[in-house]
PDB file of C-alpha atoms in Angstrom:
ATOM      1  CA  MET O 889     -26.506  -8.299   5.442  1.00 43.00           C
ATOM      2  CA  ASN O 890     -28.430 -11.463   3.314  1.00 44.00           C
ATOM      3  CA  LYS O 891     -31.411 -11.276   1.399  1.00 46.00           C
ATOM      4  CA  ASN O 892     -32.712 -14.129   3.605  1.00 45.00           C
ATOM      5  CA  SER O 893     -31.895 -13.176   6.604  1.00 46.00           C
ATOM      6  CA  SER O 894     -32.992  -9.779   5.978  1.00 52.00           C
ATOM      7  CA  LYS O 895     -36.904 -10.914   5.292  1.00 53.00           C
ATOM      8  CA  ASN O 896     -36.826 -12.772   8.376  1.00 58.00           C
ATOM      9  CA  ASP O 897     -35.939 -10.186   9.921  1.00 69.00           C
ATOM     10  CA  LEU O 898     -38.626  -7.949   9.026  1.00 64.00           C
ATOM     11  CA  SER O 899     -40.311  -7.315  12.750  1.00 68.00           C
ATOM     12  CA  GLU O 900     -36.836  -6.828  14.762  1.00 71.00           C
ATOM     13  CA  GLU O 901     -36.522  -4.430  11.443  1.00 67.00           C
ATOM     14  CA  ILE O 902     -39.671  -2.956  11.766  1.00 66.00           C
ATOM     15  CA  SER O 903     -39.412  -2.246  15.832  1.00 66.00           C
ATOM     16  CA  ASN O 904     -35.770  -0.960  15.304  1.00 70.00           C
ATOM     17  CA  ASN O 905     -36.447   1.886  12.056  1.00 76.00           C
ATOM     18  CA  MET O 906     -39.700   2.982  12.929  1.00 84.00           C
ATOM     19  CA  TRP O 907     -39.697   6.481  14.321  1.00 91.00           C
ATOM     20  CA  ARG O 908     -42.396   8.060  15.983  1.00 94.00           C
ATOM     21  CA  ILE O 909     -43.133  12.448  15.484  1.00 96.00           C
ATOM     22  CA  SER O 910     -45.301  14.042  18.880  1.00 95.00           C
ATOM     23  CA  LEU O 911     -46.594  17.463  18.902  1.00 94.00           C
ATOM     24  CA  GLU O 912     -47.804  19.474  21.322  1.00 94.00           C
ATOM     25  CA  GLN O 913     -51.328  21.230  20.255  1.00 93.00           C
ATOM     26  CA  VAL O 914     -49.494  24.757  21.577  1.00 94.00           C
ATOM     27  CA  LEU O 915     -46.559  24.524  18.990  1.00 93.00           C
ATOM     28  CA  ALA O 916     -48.656  22.935  15.932  1.00 94.00           C
ATOM     29  CA  PRO O 917     -49.525  26.939  14.247  1.00 94.00           C
ATOM     30  CA  VAL O 918     -45.557  28.148  14.490  1.00 95.00           C
ATOM     31  CA  ILE O 919     -44.687  24.737  12.611  1.00 94.00           C
ATOM     32  CA  ARG O 920     -44.798  24.251   9.020  1.00 96.00           C
ATOM     33  CA  VAL O 921     -45.251  21.454   6.932  1.00 97.00           C
ATOM     34  CA  GLU O 922     -42.348  23.084   4.984  1.00 97.00           C
ATOM     35  CA  ASP O 923     -40.249  22.350   7.834  1.00 96.00           C
ATOM     36  CA  PHE O 924     -41.153  18.677   7.662  1.00 96.00           C
ATOM     37  CA  LEU O 925     -40.502  18.263   4.473  1.00 97.00           C
ATOM     38  CA  LEU O 926     -36.841  19.836   4.745  1.00 97.00           C
ATOM     39  CA  PHE O 927     -36.388  17.579   7.665  1.00 96.00           C
ATOM     40  CA  PHE O 928     -37.153  13.838   5.455  1.00 94.00           C
ATOM     41  CA  ASP O 929     -35.397  15.601   2.440  1.00 94.00           C
ATOM     42  CA  LYS O 930     -32.150  15.666   5.204  1.00 95.00           C
ATOM     43  CA  LEU O 931     -33.090  12.277   6.424  1.00 91.00           C
ATOM     44  CA  ILE O 932     -33.892  10.292   2.976  1.00 89.00           C
ATOM     45  CA  GLU O 933     -30.652  12.037   1.776  1.00 91.00           C
ATOM     46  CA  ASN O 934     -28.206  10.505   4.635  1.00 89.00           C
ATOM     47  CA  ARG O 935     -29.867   7.398   4.688  1.00 84.00           C
ATOM     48  CA  GLN O 936     -29.028   7.106   0.993  1.00 82.00           C
ATOM     49  CA  ARG O 937     -25.582   8.420   1.481  1.00 86.00           C
ATOM     50  CA  GLN O 938     -25.210   5.949   4.090  1.00 81.00           C
ATOM     51  CA  ILE O 939     -26.104   2.733   1.731  1.00 76.00           C
ATOM     52  CA  MET O 940     -24.050   4.234  -0.716  1.00 78.00           C
ATOM     53  CA  GLU O 941     -21.201   3.822   0.927  1.00 81.00           C
ATOM     54  CA  SER O 942     -21.902   0.643   2.510  1.00 75.00           C
ATOM     55  CA  ASN O 943     -21.594  -2.752   0.323  1.00 71.00           C
ATOM     56  CA  ASN O 944     -25.592  -2.875   0.435  1.00 67.00           C
ATOM     57  CA  GLN O 945     -27.141  -2.425  -2.834  1.00 67.00           C
ATOM     58  CA  GLN O 946     -30.415  -3.189  -1.578  1.00 73.00           C
ATOM     59  CA  GLY O 947     -32.063   0.297  -1.265  1.00 75.00           C
ATOM     60  CA  MET O 948     -34.704   0.917   1.376  1.00 79.00           C
ATOM     61  CA  ILE O 949     -38.516   1.854   1.180  1.00 80.00           C
ATOM     62  CA  PHE O 950     -39.199   5.155   3.423  1.00 85.00           C
ATOM     63  CA  TYR O 951     -42.819   5.109   4.704  1.00 87.00           C
ATOM     64  CA  LEU O 952     -45.126   7.424   6.572  1.00 91.00           C
ATOM     65  CA  TRP O 953     -48.593   7.750   7.770  1.00 93.00           C
ATOM     66  CA  PHE O 954     -50.812   9.588  10.921  1.00 94.00           C
ATOM     67  CA  ASP O 955     -51.168   7.288  13.511  1.00 92.00           C
ATOM     68  CA  TRP O 956     -54.788   9.296  14.812  1.00 91.00           C
ATOM     69  CA  MET O 957     -55.032   6.921  18.080  1.00 90.00           C
ATOM     70  CA  ALA O 958     -51.531   7.808  18.841  1.00 92.00           C
ATOM     71  CA  SER O 959     -51.446  11.585  17.970  1.00 94.00           C
ATOM     72  CA  GLN O 960     -48.516  10.905  16.713  1.00 95.00           C
ATOM     73  CA  LEU O 961     -46.632  11.451  12.848  1.00 96.00           C
ATOM     74  CA  ARG O 962     -44.889   7.852  12.168  1.00 93.00           C
ATOM     75  CA  PHE O 963     -42.232   6.929   9.809  1.00 92.00           C
ATOM     76  CA  ASN O 964     -40.523   3.680   8.857  1.00 87.00           C
ATOM     77  CA  LEU O 965     -37.108   2.709   6.308  1.00 81.00           C
ATOM     78  CA  ILE O 966     -37.172  -0.651   5.681  1.00 76.00           C
ATOM     79  CA  PHE O 967     -35.018  -2.864   3.310  1.00 74.00           C
ATOM     80  CA  ARG O 968     -36.215  -2.427  -0.345  1.00 73.00           C
ATOM     81  CA  VAL O 969     -35.956  -7.000   0.022  1.00 70.00           C
ATOM     82  CA  HIS O 970     -39.342  -6.855   1.152  1.00 63.00           C
ATOM     83  CA  GLU O 971     -41.787  -7.674  -1.043  1.00 64.00           C
ATOM     84  CA  ARG O 972     -44.384  -6.044   0.840  1.00 65.00           C
ATOM     85  CA  LEU O 973     -45.108  -3.204   3.677  1.00 67.00           C
ATOM     86  CA  PRO O 974     -45.916  -4.942   6.793  1.00 65.00           C
ATOM     87  CA  PHE O 975     -49.494  -3.847   7.248  1.00 67.00           C
ATOM     88  CA  GLN O 976     -52.645  -6.100   7.166  1.00 69.00           C
ATOM     89  CA  PHE O 977     -54.540  -3.379   5.710  1.00 70.00           C
ATOM     90  CA  GLU O 978     -55.182  -1.773   2.191  1.00 76.00           C
ATOM     91  CA  LEU O 979     -52.974   0.986   1.577  1.00 74.00           C
ATOM     92  CA  GLU O 980     -53.228   4.176  -0.296  1.00 79.00           C
ATOM     93  CA  LEU O 981     -50.134   5.057  -2.139  1.00 79.00           C
ATOM     94  CA  ILE O 982     -49.998   9.597  -2.439  1.00 86.00           C
ATOM     95  CA  GLU O 983     -47.384  11.078  -4.599  1.00 88.00           C
ATOM     96  CA  ASN O 984     -45.820  13.259  -1.763  1.00 92.00           C
ATOM     97  CA  MET O 985     -46.021  13.422   2.177  1.00 94.00           C
ATOM     98  CA  GLU O 986     -47.893  17.064   2.021  1.00 96.00           C
ATOM     99  CA  PRO O 987     -51.274  15.682   2.906  1.00 96.00           C
ATOM    100  CA  ILE O 988     -50.323  13.723   6.114  1.00 96.00           C
ATOM    101  CA  LEU O 989     -47.942  16.426   7.712  1.00 97.00           C
ATOM    102  CA  LYS O 990     -50.783  18.925   7.314  1.00 97.00           C
ATOM    103  CA  GLU O 991     -53.352  16.069   8.160  1.00 96.00           C
ATOM    104  CA  PHE O 992     -51.178  15.940  11.270  1.00 97.00           C
ATOM    105  CA  ILE O 993     -49.817  19.788  12.272  1.00 97.00           C
ATOM    106  CA  GLU O 994     -54.188  20.177  11.665  1.00 96.00           C
ATOM    107  CA  PHE O 995     -55.300  17.452  14.251  1.00 96.00           C
ATOM    108  CA  PRO O 996     -57.171  18.975  17.008  1.00 93.00           C
ATOM    109  CA  TYR O 997     -56.153  16.707  19.534  1.00 92.00           C
ATOM    110  CA  LEU O 998     -52.283  16.173  19.355  1.00 93.00           C
ATOM    111  CA  ASN O 999     -52.054  16.363  23.088  1.00 90.00           C
ATOM    112  CA  GLY O1000     -54.439  13.047  23.804  1.00 85.00           C
ATOM    113  CA  LEU O1001     -58.294  12.100  22.030  1.00 80.00           C
ATOM    114  CA  PRO O1002     -61.356  12.973  24.116  1.00 78.00           C
ATOM    115  CA  ILE O1003     -62.769   9.979  26.035  1.00 77.00           C
ATOM    116  CA  GLY O1004     -66.635  10.097  26.534  1.00 71.00           C
ATOM    117  CA  ASP O1005     -68.512  13.684  26.173  1.00 69.00           C
ATOM    118  CA  ASP O1006     -66.486  15.351  28.124  1.00 63.00           C
ATOM    119  CA  PRO O1007     -63.756  17.066  25.500  1.00 60.00           C
ATOM    120  CA  ASN O1008     -61.575  17.878  28.113  1.00 61.00           C
ATOM    121  CA  VAL O1009     -60.762  14.522  29.756  1.00 57.00           C
ATOM    122  CA  LEU O1010     -58.017  13.097  27.314  1.00 61.00           C
ATOM    123  CA  MET O1011     -56.549   9.817  27.063  1.00 58.00           C
TER     124      MET O1011
END
C-alpha cells in the first residue's frame, strides 16, 4: 500500500476496521475490565505480528471509545500514515483504556437509552 492511497482511503479504512462490542445488561456484572484488557492485548499483539510479517512498515494506530448513544464499546485500527484521528471534536488522550472499559461495563443503559420519562421504554 503506498502512502498516498492510504491517505486518500481513510474513510474506507475506518469503515472496514471499526469494530463494535455490545453487552447485555445482565452480563455486565460478570464481565471484568481485565477480560477486556486481555482481549485487547491479544488483538494488538496479533495485529503487530501481522504487520511485522508483511512488508508494510507504516505501523498502526489503535483507538478505543465508548459510544453512549449506541451503548457500544468501539475500537479501530488505522494505518499510522494518517496525520490525525478522524474526529471533528477535541480528543482526550489517556494512558490506558481501563477508564473507558469501566465506564462501558458500568453503564446503566447497555440495553438501550430510555425514551422520555419512562425508563422502561428504550431506544
